[in-house]
PDB file of C-alpha atoms in Angstrom:
ATOM      1  CA  ASP V 244      -0.229  -0.188  -0.018  1.00 51.00           C
ATOM      2  CA  THR V 245       1.272   3.195  -0.964  1.00 70.00           C
ATOM      3  CA  GLY V 246      -0.654   5.590   1.040  1.00 91.00           C
ATOM      4  CA  VAL V 247      -4.057   7.170   0.261  1.00 94.00           C
ATOM      5  CA  SER V 248      -4.883   7.478  -3.876  1.00 95.00           C
ATOM      6  CA  GLN V 249      -7.205  10.098  -5.361  1.00 96.00           C
ATOM      7  CA  ASP V 250      -9.001   9.416  -8.799  1.00 97.00           C
ATOM      8  CA  PRO V 251      -8.786  11.547 -11.475  1.00 97.00           C
ATOM      9  CA  ARG V 252      -6.310  13.834 -10.293  1.00 95.00           C
ATOM     10  CA  HIS V 253      -7.583  16.431 -12.484  1.00 96.00           C
ATOM     11  CA  LYS V 254     -11.346  17.511 -13.497  1.00 97.00           C
ATOM     12  CA  ILE V 255     -12.604  19.921 -16.054  1.00 97.00           C
ATOM     13  CA  THR V 256     -16.394  19.979 -16.492  1.00 98.00           C
ATOM     14  CA  LYS V 257     -18.772  22.340 -17.616  1.00 97.00           C
ATOM     15  CA  ARG V 258     -20.920  24.320 -14.968  1.00 97.00           C
ATOM     16  CA  GLY V 259     -24.146  22.095 -14.246  1.00 97.00           C
ATOM     17  CA  GLN V 260     -22.902  18.706 -15.088  1.00 98.00           C
ATOM     18  CA  ASN V 261     -22.051  16.291 -12.246  1.00 98.00           C
ATOM     19  CA  VAL V 262     -18.727  14.989 -11.389  1.00 98.00           C
ATOM     20  CA  THR V 263     -17.631  11.630  -8.553  1.00 98.00           C
ATOM     21  CA  PHE V 264     -14.192  11.779  -7.283  1.00 97.00           C
ATOM     22  CA  ARG V 265     -12.721   8.626  -5.463  1.00 98.00           C
ATOM     23  CA  CYS V 266     -10.675   8.160  -2.978  1.00 97.00           C
ATOM     24  CA  ASP V 267      -8.752   5.059  -1.798  1.00 97.00           C
ATOM     25  CA  PRO V 268      -7.336   5.139   1.872  1.00 96.00           C
ATOM     26  CA  ILE V 269      -4.362   3.276   3.318  1.00 94.00           C
ATOM     27  CA  SER V 270      -6.022  -0.031   3.603  1.00 91.00           C
ATOM     28  CA  GLU V 271      -6.028  -0.553   7.899  1.00 87.00           C
ATOM     29  CA  HIS V 272      -7.603   2.842   8.252  1.00 91.00           C
ATOM     30  CA  ASN V 273     -10.948   3.101   9.938  1.00 90.00           C
ATOM     31  CA  ARG V 274     -11.209   7.175   9.550  1.00 89.00           C
ATOM     32  CA  LEU V 275     -11.368   9.014   5.912  1.00 92.00           C
ATOM     33  CA  TYR V 276     -11.853  13.062   5.933  1.00 92.00           C
ATOM     34  CA  TRP V 277     -12.605  15.214   2.587  1.00 94.00           C
ATOM     35  CA  TYR V 278     -11.159  18.416   2.453  1.00 92.00           C
ATOM     36  CA  ARG V 279     -11.916  21.403   0.048  1.00 93.00           C
ATOM     37  CA  GLN V 280      -8.914  23.863  -1.005  1.00 90.00           C
ATOM     38  CA  THR V 281      -9.906  27.030  -2.475  1.00 87.00           C
ATOM     39  CA  LEU V 282      -6.677  29.856  -3.631  1.00 82.00           C
ATOM     40  CA  GLY V 283      -5.244  31.159  -1.107  1.00 78.00           C
ATOM     41  CA  GLN V 284      -7.424  29.140   1.838  1.00 80.00           C
ATOM     42  CA  GLY V 285      -5.969  26.063   3.686  1.00 82.00           C
ATOM     43  CA  PRO V 286      -8.307  23.022   3.039  1.00 86.00           C
ATOM     44  CA  GLU V 287     -11.252  23.383   5.221  1.00 87.00           C
ATOM     45  CA  PHE V 288     -12.818  20.259   6.526  1.00 87.00           C
ATOM     46  CA  LEU V 289     -16.327  18.841   4.880  1.00 91.00           C
ATOM     47  CA  THR V 290     -16.915  15.485   5.989  1.00 92.00           C
ATOM     48  CA  TYR V 291     -15.314  12.288   8.018  1.00 88.00           C
ATOM     49  CA  PHE V 292     -15.853   8.673   7.871  1.00 91.00           C
ATOM     50  CA  GLN V 293     -15.910   5.838  10.547  1.00 90.00           C
ATOM     51  CA  ASN V 294     -15.675   3.612   8.747  1.00 92.00           C
ATOM     52  CA  GLU V 295     -19.270   2.953   5.860  1.00 92.00           C
ATOM     53  CA  ALA V 296     -20.551   5.822   8.843  1.00 91.00           C
ATOM     54  CA  GLN V 297     -20.498   9.403   8.455  1.00 90.00           C
ATOM     55  CA  LEU V 298     -20.024  11.060  11.539  1.00 86.00           C
ATOM     56  CA  GLU V 299     -19.787  14.726  10.480  1.00 83.00           C
ATOM     57  CA  LYS V 300     -20.437  16.845   7.555  1.00 85.00           C
ATOM     58  CA  SER V 301     -19.589  20.263   7.324  1.00 85.00           C
ATOM     59  CA  ARG V 302     -22.242  23.314   6.335  1.00 82.00           C
ATOM     60  CA  LEU V 303     -20.068  24.180   3.559  1.00 78.00           C
ATOM     61  CA  LEU V 304     -21.447  21.175   2.287  1.00 80.00           C
ATOM     62  CA  SER V 305     -24.439  22.198  -0.256  1.00 83.00           C
ATOM     63  CA  ASP V 306     -27.225  19.567  -0.619  1.00 90.00           C
ATOM     64  CA  ARG V 307     -25.268  19.548  -4.478  1.00 94.00           C
ATOM     65  CA  PHE V 308     -22.790  17.506  -2.251  1.00 95.00           C
ATOM     66  CA  SER V 309     -22.825  13.803  -1.001  1.00 94.00           C
ATOM     67  CA  ALA V 310     -20.107  11.278   0.073  1.00 95.00           C
ATOM     68  CA  GLU V 311     -20.578   7.768   0.699  1.00 95.00           C
ATOM     69  CA  ARG V 312     -18.333   5.138   2.134  1.00 96.00           C
ATOM     70  CA  PRO V 313     -20.413   1.806   1.640  1.00 91.00           C
ATOM     71  CA  LYS V 314     -17.815  -0.869   2.640  1.00 87.00           C
ATOM     72  CA  GLY V 315     -15.799   1.321   4.587  1.00 86.00           C
ATOM     73  CA  SER V 316     -13.131   1.183   2.261  1.00 91.00           C
ATOM     74  CA  PHE V 317     -13.033   3.512  -0.718  1.00 96.00           C
ATOM     75  CA  SER V 318     -15.408   6.987  -0.662  1.00 97.00           C
ATOM     76  CA  THR V 319     -16.451   9.040  -3.323  1.00 97.00           C
ATOM     77  CA  LEU V 320     -17.881  11.968  -3.455  1.00 97.00           C
ATOM     78  CA  GLU V 321     -20.528  13.636  -5.626  1.00 97.00           C
ATOM     79  CA  ILE V 322     -21.208  16.772  -7.108  1.00 97.00           C
ATOM     80  CA  GLN V 323     -23.787  18.048  -8.871  1.00 97.00           C
ATOM     81  CA  ARG V 324     -24.657  20.554 -11.215  1.00 97.00           C
ATOM     82  CA  THR V 325     -21.899  21.871 -10.290  1.00 97.00           C
ATOM     83  CA  GLU V 326     -21.119  25.598  -9.912  1.00 96.00           C
ATOM     84  CA  GLN V 327     -17.878  28.174 -10.723  1.00 95.00           C
ATOM     85  CA  GLY V 328     -17.314  27.837  -7.415  1.00 93.00           C
ATOM     86  CA  ASP V 329     -17.292  24.718  -6.616  1.00 95.00           C
ATOM     87  CA  SER V 330     -13.856  24.827  -8.315  1.00 96.00           C
ATOM     88  CA  ALA V 331     -11.028  23.707  -5.941  1.00 95.00           C
ATOM     89  CA  MET V 332      -8.074  21.044  -4.885  1.00 94.00           C
ATOM     90  CA  TYR V 333     -10.734  17.990  -2.835  1.00 96.00           C
ATOM     91  CA  LEU V 334      -8.368  16.349  -0.672  1.00 94.00           C
ATOM     92  CA  CYS V 335      -8.638  12.794   1.086  1.00 95.00           C
ATOM     93  CA  ALA V 336      -6.738  11.823   4.206  1.00 92.00           C
ATOM     94  CA  SER V 337      -7.272   8.828   6.033  1.00 91.00           C
ATOM     95  CA  SER V 338      -6.190   8.150   9.685  1.00 87.00           C
ATOM     96  CA  SER V 339      -5.980   4.822  12.362  1.00 83.00           C
ATOM     97  CA  GLY V 340      -7.477   6.799  15.402  1.00 69.00           C
ATOM     98  CA  THR V 341      -4.552   8.401  15.764  1.00 72.00           C
ATOM     99  CA  PRO V 342      -4.337  12.341  15.934  1.00 71.00           C
ATOM    100  CA  GLU V 343      -2.031  11.775  12.446  1.00 79.00           C
ATOM    101  CA  ALA V 344      -3.582  12.482   8.995  1.00 84.00           C
ATOM    102  CA  PHE V 345      -2.266  11.000   5.714  1.00 89.00           C
ATOM    103  CA  PHE V 346      -3.129  12.680   2.562  1.00 91.00           C
ATOM    104  CA  GLY V 347      -3.685  12.246  -1.151  1.00 93.00           C
ATOM    105  CA  GLN V 348      -2.507  14.061  -3.542  1.00 92.00           C
ATOM    106  CA  GLY V 349      -6.690  15.520  -3.981  1.00 94.00           C
ATOM    107  CA  THR V 350      -8.265  16.210  -7.202  1.00 96.00           C
ATOM    108  CA  ARG V 351      -8.536  19.941  -8.579  1.00 95.00           C
ATOM    109  CA  LEU V 352     -11.862  21.177 -10.188  1.00 97.00           C
ATOM    110  CA  THR V 353     -12.084  23.421 -12.415  1.00 97.00           C
ATOM    111  CA  VAL V 354     -15.537  24.067 -13.567  1.00 97.00           C
ATOM    112  CA  VAL V 355     -16.308  26.295 -17.108  1.00 96.00           C
TER     113      VAL V 355
ATOM    114  CA  ILE G   6     -15.619  28.362  13.995  1.00 60.00           C
ATOM    115  CA  LEU G   7     -12.280  28.454  15.348  1.00 69.00           C
ATOM    116  CA  ASN G   8      -9.413  30.358  13.883  1.00 84.00           C
ATOM    117  CA  VAL G   9      -6.141  29.050  12.670  1.00 91.00           C
ATOM    118  CA  GLU G  10      -4.241  32.066  11.917  1.00 93.00           C
ATOM    119  CA  GLN G  11      -0.680  31.774  10.088  1.00 95.00           C
ATOM    120  CA  SER G  12       1.777  34.352   9.937  1.00 95.00           C
ATOM    121  CA  PRO G  13       3.849  35.724   7.703  1.00 95.00           C
ATOM    122  CA  GLN G  14       1.571  34.505   4.493  1.00 92.00           C
ATOM    123  CA  SER G  15       4.436  33.968   2.589  1.00 94.00           C
ATOM    124  CA  LEU G  16       8.482  34.161   2.563  1.00 94.00           C
ATOM    125  CA  HIS G  17      11.736  34.104   1.148  1.00 96.00           C
ATOM    126  CA  VAL G  18      15.032  33.575   2.203  1.00 97.00           C
ATOM    127  CA  GLN G  19      18.473  33.229   1.025  1.00 97.00           C
ATOM    128  CA  GLU G  20      19.497  29.176   1.348  1.00 97.00           C
ATOM    129  CA  GLY G  21      21.847  28.893   4.566  1.00 97.00           C
ATOM    130  CA  ASP G  22      19.401  31.026   6.575  1.00 97.00           C
ATOM    131  CA  SER G  23      16.807  30.587   9.513  1.00 96.00           C
ATOM    132  CA  THR G  24      13.872  30.972   9.311  1.00 96.00           C
ATOM    133  CA  ASN G  25      10.461  30.706  11.348  1.00 96.00           C
ATOM    134  CA  PHE G  26       6.845  30.679  11.446  1.00 94.00           C
ATOM    135  CA  THR G  27       3.633  31.336  14.054  1.00 97.00           C
ATOM    136  CA  CYS G  28       0.568  29.394  14.443  1.00 97.00           C
ATOM    137  CA  SER G  29      -2.058  30.427  16.795  1.00 96.00           C
ATOM    138  CA  PHE G  30      -5.073  29.078  17.906  1.00 93.00           C
ATOM    139  CA  PRO G  31      -7.908  29.354  20.151  1.00 90.00           C
ATOM    140  CA  SER G  32      -6.346  28.146  23.543  1.00 85.00           C
ATOM    141  CA  SER G  33      -9.832  26.128  24.570  1.00 83.00           C
ATOM    142  CA  ASN G  34     -10.613  22.398  23.897  1.00 76.00           C
ATOM    143  CA  PHE G  35      -6.756  21.628  22.668  1.00 85.00           C
ATOM    144  CA  TYR G  36      -6.562  18.485  21.812  1.00 85.00           C
ATOM    145  CA  ALA G  37      -3.776  18.206  19.197  1.00 89.00           C
ATOM    146  CA  LEU G  38      -1.972  20.374  16.674  1.00 92.00           C
ATOM    147  CA  HIS G  39       0.001  19.355  14.171  1.00 93.00           C
ATOM    148  CA  TRP G  40       2.034  20.830  11.306  1.00 95.00           C
ATOM    149  CA  TYR G  41       2.388  19.850   7.253  1.00 94.00           C
ATOM    150  CA  ARG G  42       4.820  20.663   4.814  1.00 94.00           C
ATOM    151  CA  TRP G  43       3.217  20.711   0.974  1.00 90.00           C
ATOM    152  CA  GLU G  44       5.331  21.040  -2.024  1.00 87.00           C
ATOM    153  CA  THR G  45       3.444  22.063  -5.318  1.00 80.00           C
ATOM    154  CA  ALA G  46       1.692  18.743  -7.061  1.00 78.00           C
ATOM    155  CA  LYS G  47       2.528  16.188  -3.718  1.00 84.00           C
ATOM    156  CA  SER G  48      -0.124  15.214  -0.563  1.00 85.00           C
ATOM    157  CA  PRO G  49       0.653  16.596   1.980  1.00 89.00           C
ATOM    158  CA  GLU G  50       3.534  15.370   4.673  1.00 91.00           C
ATOM    159  CA  ALA G  51       2.885  15.402   7.992  1.00 90.00           C
ATOM    160  CA  LEU G  52       5.996  16.538  10.200  1.00 94.00           C
ATOM    161  CA  PHE G  53       4.533  16.573  13.493  1.00 93.00           C
ATOM    162  CA  VAL G  54       1.814  15.910  15.845  1.00 92.00           C
ATOM    163  CA  MET G  55       2.282  17.843  18.758  1.00 93.00           C
ATOM    164  CA  THR G  56      -0.886  18.286  21.850  1.00 90.00           C
ATOM    165  CA  LEU G  57       1.182  18.271  25.411  1.00 92.00           C
ATOM    166  CA  ASN G  58       1.733  22.120  26.845  1.00 93.00           C
ATOM    167  CA  GLY G  59       6.201  22.810  26.109  1.00 94.00           C
ATOM    168  CA  ASP G  60       6.167  19.755  23.522  1.00 93.00           C
ATOM    169  CA  GLU G  61       9.018  20.713  20.958  1.00 96.00           C
ATOM    170  CA  LYS G  62       9.427  18.219  18.427  1.00 96.00           C
ATOM    171  CA  LYS G  63      12.739  17.746  16.115  1.00 96.00           C
ATOM    172  CA  LYS G  64      13.287  16.080  12.349  1.00 94.00           C
ATOM    173  CA  GLY G  65      16.504  17.141  10.719  1.00 95.00           C
ATOM    174  CA  ARG G  66      16.734  20.481  10.366  1.00 97.00           C
ATOM    175  CA  ILE G  67      13.068  21.253  11.428  1.00 97.00           C
ATOM    176  CA  SER G  68      11.643  21.267  14.962  1.00 97.00           C
ATOM    177  CA  ALA G  69       8.681  22.506  16.494  1.00 98.00           C
ATOM    178  CA  THR G  70       7.394  24.356  19.549  1.00 97.00           C
ATOM    179  CA  LEU G  71       4.077  24.208  21.078  1.00 97.00           C
ATOM    180  CA  ASN G  72       2.351  26.498  23.775  1.00 96.00           C
ATOM    181  CA  THR G  73      -1.293  25.591  24.070  1.00 94.00           C
ATOM    182  CA  LYS G  74      -1.956  28.042  27.227  1.00 94.00           C
ATOM    183  CA  GLU G  75      -1.719  30.730  25.272  1.00 94.00           C
ATOM    184  CA  GLY G  76      -1.982  28.913  22.254  1.00 94.00           C
ATOM    185  CA  TYR G  77       0.911  29.341  19.466  1.00 96.00           C
ATOM    186  CA  SER G  78       3.180  27.113  17.894  1.00 97.00           C
ATOM    187  CA  TYR G  79       6.226  27.742  16.004  1.00 98.00           C
ATOM    188  CA  LEU G  80       8.417  26.070  12.901  1.00 98.00           C
ATOM    189  CA  TYR G  81      11.436  26.760  13.002  1.00 97.00           C
ATOM    190  CA  ILE G  82      13.989  26.102  10.108  1.00 97.00           C
ATOM    191  CA  LYS G  83      17.563  25.708  10.950  1.00 97.00           C
ATOM    192  CA  GLY G  84      20.251  26.379   7.272  1.00 97.00           C
ATOM    193  CA  SER G  85      17.095  26.991   4.990  1.00 97.00           C
ATOM    194  CA  GLN G  86      17.330  24.535   1.481  1.00 97.00           C
ATOM    195  CA  PRO G  87      16.300  25.325  -1.892  1.00 95.00           C
ATOM    196  CA  GLU G  88      14.079  21.221  -0.740  1.00 94.00           C
ATOM    197  CA  ASP G  89      12.483  23.591   2.176  1.00 96.00           C
ATOM    198  CA  SER G  90      10.608  25.512  -0.055  1.00 95.00           C
ATOM    199  CA  ALA G  91       6.704  24.461   0.519  1.00 94.00           C
ATOM    200  CA  THR G  92       3.630  25.774   1.844  1.00 93.00           C
ATOM    201  CA  TYR G  93       3.355  24.863   5.430  1.00 95.00           C
ATOM    202  CA  LEU G  94       0.186  24.192   7.404  1.00 94.00           C
ATOM    203  CA  CYS G  95      -0.454  24.753  10.873  1.00 94.00           C
ATOM    204  CA  ALA G  96      -3.642  22.149  12.118  1.00 91.00           C
ATOM    205  CA  LEU G  97      -5.804  22.222  15.290  1.00 90.00           C
ATOM    206  CA  ASN G  98      -7.834  19.541  16.593  1.00 85.00           C
ATOM    207  CA  SER G  99     -10.146  20.610  18.964  1.00 75.00           C
ATOM    208  CA  GLY G 100     -12.770  17.871  19.206  1.00 67.00           C
ATOM    209  CA  GLY G 101     -11.315  14.809  19.883  1.00 54.00           C
ATOM    210  CA  TYR G 102     -10.002  12.507  16.309  1.00 50.00           C
ATOM    211  CA  GLN G 103     -12.762  14.306  14.440  1.00 57.00           C
ATOM    212  CA  LYS G 104     -11.813  16.834  12.269  1.00 70.00           C
ATOM    213  CA  VAL G 105      -8.773  19.799  12.114  1.00 78.00           C
ATOM    214  CA  THR G 106      -9.391  23.259  11.280  1.00 85.00           C
ATOM    215  CA  PHE G 107      -6.094  24.154   9.171  1.00 88.00           C
ATOM    216  CA  GLY G 108      -4.267  27.853   9.257  1.00 90.00           C
ATOM    217  CA  THR G 109      -4.148  29.684   5.811  1.00 87.00           C
ATOM    218  CA  GLY G 110      -0.102  28.573   5.518  1.00 92.00           C
ATOM    219  CA  THR G 111       2.796  29.882   5.053  1.00 95.00           C
ATOM    220  CA  LYS G 112       4.432  29.889   1.853  1.00 94.00           C
ATOM    221  CA  LEU G 113       8.238  29.538   2.158  1.00 95.00           C
ATOM    222  CA  GLN G 114      10.679  29.987  -0.781  1.00 96.00           C
ATOM    223  CA  VAL G 115      14.217  29.381  -0.467  1.00 96.00           C
ATOM    224  CA  ILE G 116      16.254  31.223  -3.016  1.00 96.00           C
ATOM    225  CA  PRO G 117      20.042  29.087  -3.883  1.00 94.00           C
TER     226      PRO G 117
END
């Protein structure tokens, strides 16, 4: 296992389209986090899973955003009816319950 | 909403110079403070996790200190090298293991 992987690395989409990103955490990690980073800002928390349960969801996530982790392993983040303001780097991280989290390289979304 | 602040926002130093950055955070409900290094096109890399007031951690030429009573942490780089060029993020964990609030980062450029 080489770490947290995210797919795709880059995504360009037209406004109004739906997009889905995938995150594969480190295999023994039961906790998985999604963050979003926009230009000039630090990463902002979006949502958190412990195993397959979504335990916390930020108010930043509108109804157009949904995240799943169906078997407690990989996770998907879907954005419906994308808007230009959704353009950002979407980061996934995983941990085994210690404070340290390991990040993937992120998916950079550009909405045109 | 927690306010984690980092200063300076960016800085340029000459190779060989030593430098330091500051991370300020609310001192109430402190659980852990993380430092990450984020190089362009790579995943954020965990540098330190600190949990106790007065903690000092060191990794090679990089070290960090923590003061939870007054709500700040310093990151020091001794003898900066071009490969130290990156954005350095601090992140506060105040609610157990669940979510982490990031600062906006300090972007360091080391000039050869």
